[in-house]
Coordinates of C-alpha atoms and ligand atoms in Angstrom, one line a residue:
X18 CA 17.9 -23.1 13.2
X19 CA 16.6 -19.5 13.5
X20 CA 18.9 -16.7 11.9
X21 CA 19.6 -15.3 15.2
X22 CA 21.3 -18.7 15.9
X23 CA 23.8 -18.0 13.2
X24 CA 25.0 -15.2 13.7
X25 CA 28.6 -14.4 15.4
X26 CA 27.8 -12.2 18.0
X27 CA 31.4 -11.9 19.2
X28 CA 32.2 -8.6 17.5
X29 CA 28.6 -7.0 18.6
X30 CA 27.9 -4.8 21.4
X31 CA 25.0 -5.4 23.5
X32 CA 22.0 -4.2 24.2
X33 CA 21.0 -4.7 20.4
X34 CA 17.7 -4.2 18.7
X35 CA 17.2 -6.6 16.0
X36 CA 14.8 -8.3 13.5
X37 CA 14.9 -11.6 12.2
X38 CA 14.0 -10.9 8.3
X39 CA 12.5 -14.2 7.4
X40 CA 9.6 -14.1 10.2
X41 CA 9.0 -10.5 9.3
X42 CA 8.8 -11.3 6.0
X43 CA 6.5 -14.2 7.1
X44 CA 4.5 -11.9 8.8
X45 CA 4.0 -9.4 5.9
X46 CA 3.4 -12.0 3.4
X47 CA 0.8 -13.8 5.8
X48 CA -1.4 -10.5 5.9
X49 CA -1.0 -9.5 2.6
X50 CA -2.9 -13.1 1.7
X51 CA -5.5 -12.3 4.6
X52 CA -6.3 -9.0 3.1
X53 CA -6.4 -9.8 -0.6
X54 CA -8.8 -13.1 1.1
X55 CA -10.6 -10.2 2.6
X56 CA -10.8 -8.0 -1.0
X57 CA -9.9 -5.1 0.9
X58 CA -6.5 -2.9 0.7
X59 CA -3.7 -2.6 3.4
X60 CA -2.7 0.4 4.3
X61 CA -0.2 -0.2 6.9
X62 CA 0.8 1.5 10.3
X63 CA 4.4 3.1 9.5
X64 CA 5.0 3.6 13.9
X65 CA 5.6 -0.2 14.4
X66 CA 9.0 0.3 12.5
X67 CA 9.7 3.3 11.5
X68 CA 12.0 1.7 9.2
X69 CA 11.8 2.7 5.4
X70 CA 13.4 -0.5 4.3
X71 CA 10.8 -2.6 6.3
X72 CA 7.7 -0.2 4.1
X73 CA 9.7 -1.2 0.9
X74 CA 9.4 -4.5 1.7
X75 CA 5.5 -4.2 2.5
X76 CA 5.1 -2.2 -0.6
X77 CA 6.2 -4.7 -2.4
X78 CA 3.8 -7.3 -1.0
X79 CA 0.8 -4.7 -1.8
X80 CA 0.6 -2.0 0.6
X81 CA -1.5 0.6 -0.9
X82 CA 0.1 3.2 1.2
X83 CA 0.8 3.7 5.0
X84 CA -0.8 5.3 7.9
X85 CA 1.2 7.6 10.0
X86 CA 1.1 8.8 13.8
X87 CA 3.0 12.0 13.1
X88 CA 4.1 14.6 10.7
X89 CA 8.1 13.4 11.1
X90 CA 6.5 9.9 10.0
X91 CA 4.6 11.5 6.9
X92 CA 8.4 13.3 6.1
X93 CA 10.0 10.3 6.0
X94 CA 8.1 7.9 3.9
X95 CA 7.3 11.1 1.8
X96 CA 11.0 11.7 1.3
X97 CA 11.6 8.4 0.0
X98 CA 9.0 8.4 -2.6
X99 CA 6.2 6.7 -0.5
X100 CA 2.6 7.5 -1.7
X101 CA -0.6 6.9 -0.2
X102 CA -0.2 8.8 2.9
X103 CA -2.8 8.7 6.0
X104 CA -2.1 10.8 8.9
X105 CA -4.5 9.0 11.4
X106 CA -3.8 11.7 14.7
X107 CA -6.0 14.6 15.2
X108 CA -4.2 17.5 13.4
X109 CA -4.4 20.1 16.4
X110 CA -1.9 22.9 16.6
X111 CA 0.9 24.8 15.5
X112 CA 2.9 23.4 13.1
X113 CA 0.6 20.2 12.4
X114 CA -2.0 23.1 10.3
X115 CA 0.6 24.7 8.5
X116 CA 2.1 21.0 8.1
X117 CA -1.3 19.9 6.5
X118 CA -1.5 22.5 4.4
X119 CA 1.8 22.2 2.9
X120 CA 1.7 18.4 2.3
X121 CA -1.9 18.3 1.1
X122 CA -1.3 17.1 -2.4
X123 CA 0.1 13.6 -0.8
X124 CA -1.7 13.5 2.5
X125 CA -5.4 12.4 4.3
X126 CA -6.2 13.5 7.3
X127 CA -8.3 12.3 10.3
X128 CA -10.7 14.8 11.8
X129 CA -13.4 14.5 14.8
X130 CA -14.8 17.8 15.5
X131 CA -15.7 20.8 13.8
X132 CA -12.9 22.5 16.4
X133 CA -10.2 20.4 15.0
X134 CA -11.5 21.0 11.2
X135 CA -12.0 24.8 11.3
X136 CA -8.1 26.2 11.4
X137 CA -7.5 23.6 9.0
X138 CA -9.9 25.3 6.6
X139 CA -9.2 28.7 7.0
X140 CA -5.7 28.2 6.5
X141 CA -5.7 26.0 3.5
X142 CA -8.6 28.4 2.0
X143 CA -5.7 30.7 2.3
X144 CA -3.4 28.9 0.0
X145 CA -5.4 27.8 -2.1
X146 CA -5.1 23.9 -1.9
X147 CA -8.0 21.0 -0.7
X148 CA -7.0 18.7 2.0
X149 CA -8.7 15.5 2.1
X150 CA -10.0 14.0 5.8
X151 CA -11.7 10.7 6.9
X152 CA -14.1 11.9 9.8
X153 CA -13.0 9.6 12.5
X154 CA -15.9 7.6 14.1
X155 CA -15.4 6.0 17.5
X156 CA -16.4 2.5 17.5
X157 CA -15.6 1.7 21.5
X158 CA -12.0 2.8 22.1
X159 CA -13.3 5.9 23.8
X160 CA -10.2 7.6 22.7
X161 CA -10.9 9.8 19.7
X162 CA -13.9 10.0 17.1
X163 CA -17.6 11.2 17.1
X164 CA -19.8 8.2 18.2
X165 CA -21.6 6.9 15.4
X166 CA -25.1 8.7 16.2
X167 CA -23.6 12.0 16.1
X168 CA -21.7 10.9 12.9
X169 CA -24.1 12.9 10.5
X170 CA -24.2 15.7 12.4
X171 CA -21.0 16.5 12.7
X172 CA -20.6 16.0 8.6
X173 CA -23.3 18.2 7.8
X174 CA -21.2 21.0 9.9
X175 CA -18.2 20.3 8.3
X176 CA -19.7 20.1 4.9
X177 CA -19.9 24.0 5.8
X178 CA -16.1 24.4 5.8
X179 CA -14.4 25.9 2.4
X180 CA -10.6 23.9 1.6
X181 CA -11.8 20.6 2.9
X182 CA -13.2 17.2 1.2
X183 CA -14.7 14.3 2.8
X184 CA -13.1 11.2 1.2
X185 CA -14.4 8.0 3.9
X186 CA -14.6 7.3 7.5
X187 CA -11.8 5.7 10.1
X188 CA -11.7 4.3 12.9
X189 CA -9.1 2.2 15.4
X190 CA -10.5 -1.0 17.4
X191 CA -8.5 -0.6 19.8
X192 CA -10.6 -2.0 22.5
X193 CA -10.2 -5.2 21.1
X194 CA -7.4 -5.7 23.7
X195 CA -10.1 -5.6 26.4
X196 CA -11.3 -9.2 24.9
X197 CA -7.7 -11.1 26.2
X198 CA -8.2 -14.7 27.0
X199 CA -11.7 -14.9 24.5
X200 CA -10.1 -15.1 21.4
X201 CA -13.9 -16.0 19.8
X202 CA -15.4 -12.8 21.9
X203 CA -12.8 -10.9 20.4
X204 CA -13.2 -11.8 16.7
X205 CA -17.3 -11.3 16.9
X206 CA -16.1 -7.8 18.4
X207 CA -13.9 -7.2 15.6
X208 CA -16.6 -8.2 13.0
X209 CA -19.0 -5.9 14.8
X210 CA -16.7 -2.9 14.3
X211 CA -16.7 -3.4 10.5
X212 CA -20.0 -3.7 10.6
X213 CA -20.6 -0.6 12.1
X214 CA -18.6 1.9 10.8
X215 CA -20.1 0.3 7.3
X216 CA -23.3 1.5 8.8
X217 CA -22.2 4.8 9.3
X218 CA -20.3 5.2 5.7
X219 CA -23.3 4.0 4.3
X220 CA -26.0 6.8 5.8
X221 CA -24.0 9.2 5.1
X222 CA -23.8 8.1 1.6
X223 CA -27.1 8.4 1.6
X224 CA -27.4 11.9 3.1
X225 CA -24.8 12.6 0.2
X226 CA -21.9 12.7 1.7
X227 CA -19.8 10.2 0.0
X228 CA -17.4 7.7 1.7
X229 CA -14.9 6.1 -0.7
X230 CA -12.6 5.0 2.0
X231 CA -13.9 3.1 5.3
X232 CA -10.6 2.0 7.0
X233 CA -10.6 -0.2 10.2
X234 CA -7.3 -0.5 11.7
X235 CA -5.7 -3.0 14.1
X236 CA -3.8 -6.1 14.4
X237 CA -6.2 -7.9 16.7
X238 CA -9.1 -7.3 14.8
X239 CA -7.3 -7.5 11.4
X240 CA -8.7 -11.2 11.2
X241 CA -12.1 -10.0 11.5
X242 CA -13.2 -6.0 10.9
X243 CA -11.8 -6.7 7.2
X244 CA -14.0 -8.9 5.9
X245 CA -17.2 -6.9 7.5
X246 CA -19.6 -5.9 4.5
X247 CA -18.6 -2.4 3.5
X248 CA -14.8 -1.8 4.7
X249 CA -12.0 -0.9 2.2
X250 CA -9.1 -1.2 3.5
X251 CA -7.8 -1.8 6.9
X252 CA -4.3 -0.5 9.1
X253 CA -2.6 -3.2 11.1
X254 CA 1.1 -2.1 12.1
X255 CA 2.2 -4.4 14.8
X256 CA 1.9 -7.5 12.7
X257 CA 5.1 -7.3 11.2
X258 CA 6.7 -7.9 14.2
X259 CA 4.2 -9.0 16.3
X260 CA 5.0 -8.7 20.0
X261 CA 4.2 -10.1 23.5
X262 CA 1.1 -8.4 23.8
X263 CA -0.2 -9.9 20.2
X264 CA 0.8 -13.3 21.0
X265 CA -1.7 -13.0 24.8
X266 CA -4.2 -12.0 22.5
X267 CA -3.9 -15.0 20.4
X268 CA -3.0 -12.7 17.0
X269 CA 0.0 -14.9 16.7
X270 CA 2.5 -17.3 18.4
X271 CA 5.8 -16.4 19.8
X272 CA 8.0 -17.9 17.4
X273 CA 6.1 -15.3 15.2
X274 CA 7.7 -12.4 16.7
X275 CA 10.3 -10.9 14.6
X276 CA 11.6 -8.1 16.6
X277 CA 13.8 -8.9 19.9
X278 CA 16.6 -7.4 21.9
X279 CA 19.5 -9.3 22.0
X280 CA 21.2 -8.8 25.5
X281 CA 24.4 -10.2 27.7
X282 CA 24.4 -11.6 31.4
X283 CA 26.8 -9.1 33.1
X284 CA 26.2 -10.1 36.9
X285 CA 25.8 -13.1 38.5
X286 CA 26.8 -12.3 42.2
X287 CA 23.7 -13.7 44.0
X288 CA 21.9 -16.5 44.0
X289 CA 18.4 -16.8 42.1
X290 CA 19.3 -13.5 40.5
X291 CA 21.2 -12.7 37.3
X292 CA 21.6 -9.0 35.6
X293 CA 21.6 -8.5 32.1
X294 CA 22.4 -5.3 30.0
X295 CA 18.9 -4.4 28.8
X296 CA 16.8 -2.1 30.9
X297 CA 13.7 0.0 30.7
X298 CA 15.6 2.2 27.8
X299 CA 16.3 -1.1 25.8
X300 CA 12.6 -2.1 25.5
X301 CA 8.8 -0.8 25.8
X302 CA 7.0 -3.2 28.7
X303 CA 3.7 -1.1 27.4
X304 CA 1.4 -3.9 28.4
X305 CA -1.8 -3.6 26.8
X306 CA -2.3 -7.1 27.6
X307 CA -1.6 -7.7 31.4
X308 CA 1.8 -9.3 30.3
X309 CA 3.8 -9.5 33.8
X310 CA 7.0 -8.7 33.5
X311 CA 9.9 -6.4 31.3
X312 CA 9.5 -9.0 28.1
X313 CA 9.5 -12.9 27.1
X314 CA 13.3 -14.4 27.3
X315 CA 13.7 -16.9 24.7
X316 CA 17.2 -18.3 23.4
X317 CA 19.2 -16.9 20.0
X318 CA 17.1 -19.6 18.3
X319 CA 14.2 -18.5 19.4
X320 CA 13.5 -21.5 22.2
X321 CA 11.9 -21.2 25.2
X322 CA 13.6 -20.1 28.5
X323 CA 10.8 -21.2 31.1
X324 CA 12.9 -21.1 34.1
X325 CA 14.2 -17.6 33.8
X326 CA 11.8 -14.6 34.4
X327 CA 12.6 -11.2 33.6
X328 CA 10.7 -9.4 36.8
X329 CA 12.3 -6.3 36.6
X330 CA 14.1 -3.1 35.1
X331 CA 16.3 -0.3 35.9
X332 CA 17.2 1.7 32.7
X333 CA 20.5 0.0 31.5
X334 CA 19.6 -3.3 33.9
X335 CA 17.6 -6.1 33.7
X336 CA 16.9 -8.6 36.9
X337 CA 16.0 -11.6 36.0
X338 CA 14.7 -14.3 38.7
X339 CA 14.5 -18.4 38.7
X340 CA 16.7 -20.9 38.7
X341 CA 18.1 -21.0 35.7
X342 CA 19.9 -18.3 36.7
X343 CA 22.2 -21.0 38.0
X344 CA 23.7 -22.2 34.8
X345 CA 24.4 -18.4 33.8
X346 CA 27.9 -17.1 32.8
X347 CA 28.9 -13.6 32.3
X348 CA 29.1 -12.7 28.7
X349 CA 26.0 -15.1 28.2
X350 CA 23.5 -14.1 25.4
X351 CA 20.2 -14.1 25.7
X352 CA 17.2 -12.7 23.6
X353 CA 14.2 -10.3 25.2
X354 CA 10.5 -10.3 22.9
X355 CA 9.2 -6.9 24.2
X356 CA 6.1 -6.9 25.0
X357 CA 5.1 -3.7 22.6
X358 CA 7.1 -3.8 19.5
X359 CA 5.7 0.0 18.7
X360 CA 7.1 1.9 21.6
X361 CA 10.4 -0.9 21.4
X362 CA 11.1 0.9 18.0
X363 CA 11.3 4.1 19.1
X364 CA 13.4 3.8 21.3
X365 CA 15.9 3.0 19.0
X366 CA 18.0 4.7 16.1
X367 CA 18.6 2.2 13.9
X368 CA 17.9 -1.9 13.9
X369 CA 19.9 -5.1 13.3
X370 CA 18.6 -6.7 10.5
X371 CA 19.5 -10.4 10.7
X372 CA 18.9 -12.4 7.4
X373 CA 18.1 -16.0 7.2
X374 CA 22.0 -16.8 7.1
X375 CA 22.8 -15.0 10.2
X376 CA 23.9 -12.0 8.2
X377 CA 23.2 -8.5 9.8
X378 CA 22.6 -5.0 8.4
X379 CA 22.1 -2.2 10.1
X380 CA 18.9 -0.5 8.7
X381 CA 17.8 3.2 10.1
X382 CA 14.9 3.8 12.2
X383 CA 13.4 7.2 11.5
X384 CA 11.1 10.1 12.5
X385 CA 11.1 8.8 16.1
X386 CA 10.5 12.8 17.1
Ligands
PLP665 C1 -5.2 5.0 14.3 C2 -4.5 3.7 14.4 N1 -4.6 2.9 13.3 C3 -3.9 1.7 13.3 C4 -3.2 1.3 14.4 C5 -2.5 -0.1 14.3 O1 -2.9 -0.9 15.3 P1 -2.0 -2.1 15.9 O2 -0.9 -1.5 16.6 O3 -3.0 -3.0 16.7 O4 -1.5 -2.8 14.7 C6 -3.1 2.1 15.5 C7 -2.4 1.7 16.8 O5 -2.3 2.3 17.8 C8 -3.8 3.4 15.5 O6 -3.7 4.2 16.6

């Protein structure tokens, strides 16, 4: 019987964002064992939780450090003694310079340009410290990074710059999404990635520019990129919830998902229809994997609902269509898997922790802004 299951909901107010403890821990403990399989170090993504009791609990099963996606992140984890700190967003700016420079002694950066690097210089020439940067390569998101031909290029330029230190190369797979329904296509892709940015650490090695740290970072690919030749350490965030999108891309199952909203029928006037009290502001239906719908309705212990779809949101409503929506009740419970666990957590201030005896605690999420 899932945790969820057991707990007595008739004292809490719905909508509620909550996270079943044993399949998180699950989930950490799972990837911990594929990276030390791997040899290489995990360096989790803090923005899936934002949640410092959820990093202690990483820490603990080996987490070298975290990676963040903005300076209110790198506060956080820094204020309660985290070490180990990547910043992996391109620091561009006021405030994020003077924030580099102040929190250089604990922080790496990301860089892709000699635009991005130069302010960043000058201004930590100025106070005298060295900030450390992986040069961020682009293996095929087309987002950020310098594409690996012009990797050497743009090292040798920044090599020029005075208050900086190469310390590796980064990049995010994020384009292993675009391999949904080929699970194999998408592991070869994954393995490729490693491969490459391997390729790139290594000749700039050999042009003397040393790369201690080559850091892949994904939870699609974190099966695959890790174990390429070369890579160090990799930065999965959304595996320790997983989420909709994960489980369409065949990086887990549902009953893997730790992370749900736990939501009450309030509406059953017409028939075929039901309204719940989650909306758009309860849950993130960011679909990087063509997942129809708001989120995945399953039961408090975690079973299947396959005759009620949730097809639609307003913010503080939820329609849901099928007919199941004929045995509904008012006050009925119901649980919602988002489809993106990241954007899910920040919407939220604090989570619902539910131990494996139904238990809750209310845990804090922080540095959503
Ligand atoms: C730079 C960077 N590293 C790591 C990750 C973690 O990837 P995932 O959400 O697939 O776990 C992300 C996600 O957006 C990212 O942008």
């Amino acid at each position: 019987m899932a945790a969820l299951a057991q707990t007595d909901w008739s004292t809490v107010q719905t909508p509620v964002f909550t996270v079943d403890v044993a399949r998180m821990d699950a989930n950490i403990a799972a990837t911990a064992a594929i990276f030390a399989e791997a040899g290489v170090s995990l360096r989790p993504h803090f923005k899936t939780s934002k949640c410092v009791q959820v990093a202690q609990r990483q820490r603990a099963a080996g987490a070298i450090g975290f990676t963040c996606s903005t300076p209110a992140e790198v506060r956080e984890l820094t204020a309660a003694g985290f070490t180990g700190l990547l910043w992996a967003h391109q620091p561009v700016g006021p405030g994020k310079v003077e924030f580099v420079v102040e929190m250089a002694a604990g922080l790496t950066i990301i860089v892709d340009s000699f635009a991005v690097a130069e302010p960043i210089s000058q201004a930590a020439t100025a106070a005298g410290v060295t900030v450390g940067y992986l040069l961020d390569i682009d293996t095929g998101q087309g987002r950020t990074g310098v594409l690996p031909a012009n990797a050497l290029a743009v090292q040798n330029q920044l090599k020029t710059l005075p208050g900086i230190e190469l310390r590796g190369v980064i990049t995010h797979e994020g384009q292993l999404a675009g391999y949904l329904g080929d699970r194999s296509a998408l592991d070869i892709a994954g393995t490729d990635v490693g491969a490459r940015l391997a390729a790139v650490a290594a000749e700039l090695g050999a042009a003397g520019h040393e790369c201690a740290i080559v850091s892949v970072g994904s939870t699609p690919g974190m099966r695959s990129a890790p174990f390429a030749e070369g890579v160090t350490e990799g930065r999965p965030g959304t595996y320790v919830y997983f989420d909709g999108n994960q489980t369409a891309l065949g990086s887990c199952e549902i009953g893997q998902c730790a992370s749900s909203v736990v939501t009450r029928v309030v509406s059953v006037n017409r028939d075929g229809s039901a309204i719940i009290d989650a909306g758009s502001k309860a849950m993130s239906a960011d679909s990087i994997s063509k997942m129809k719908g708001a989120g995945t309705l399953v039961n408090l212990d975690g079973s299947p609902v396959s005759d009620l779809q949730f097809i639609e949101t307003n913010e503080e409503h939820g329609f849901l269509a099928g007919s199941g929506t004929d045995r509904l009740k008012v006050g009925d419970l119901l649980r919602v898997i988002p489809h993106h666990a990241c954007g899910t957590t920040n919407m939220w201030s604090k989570l619902l922790a539910v131990h494996p005896d139904g238990h809750t605690e209310e845990w804090p999420i922080v540095g959503r802004h």
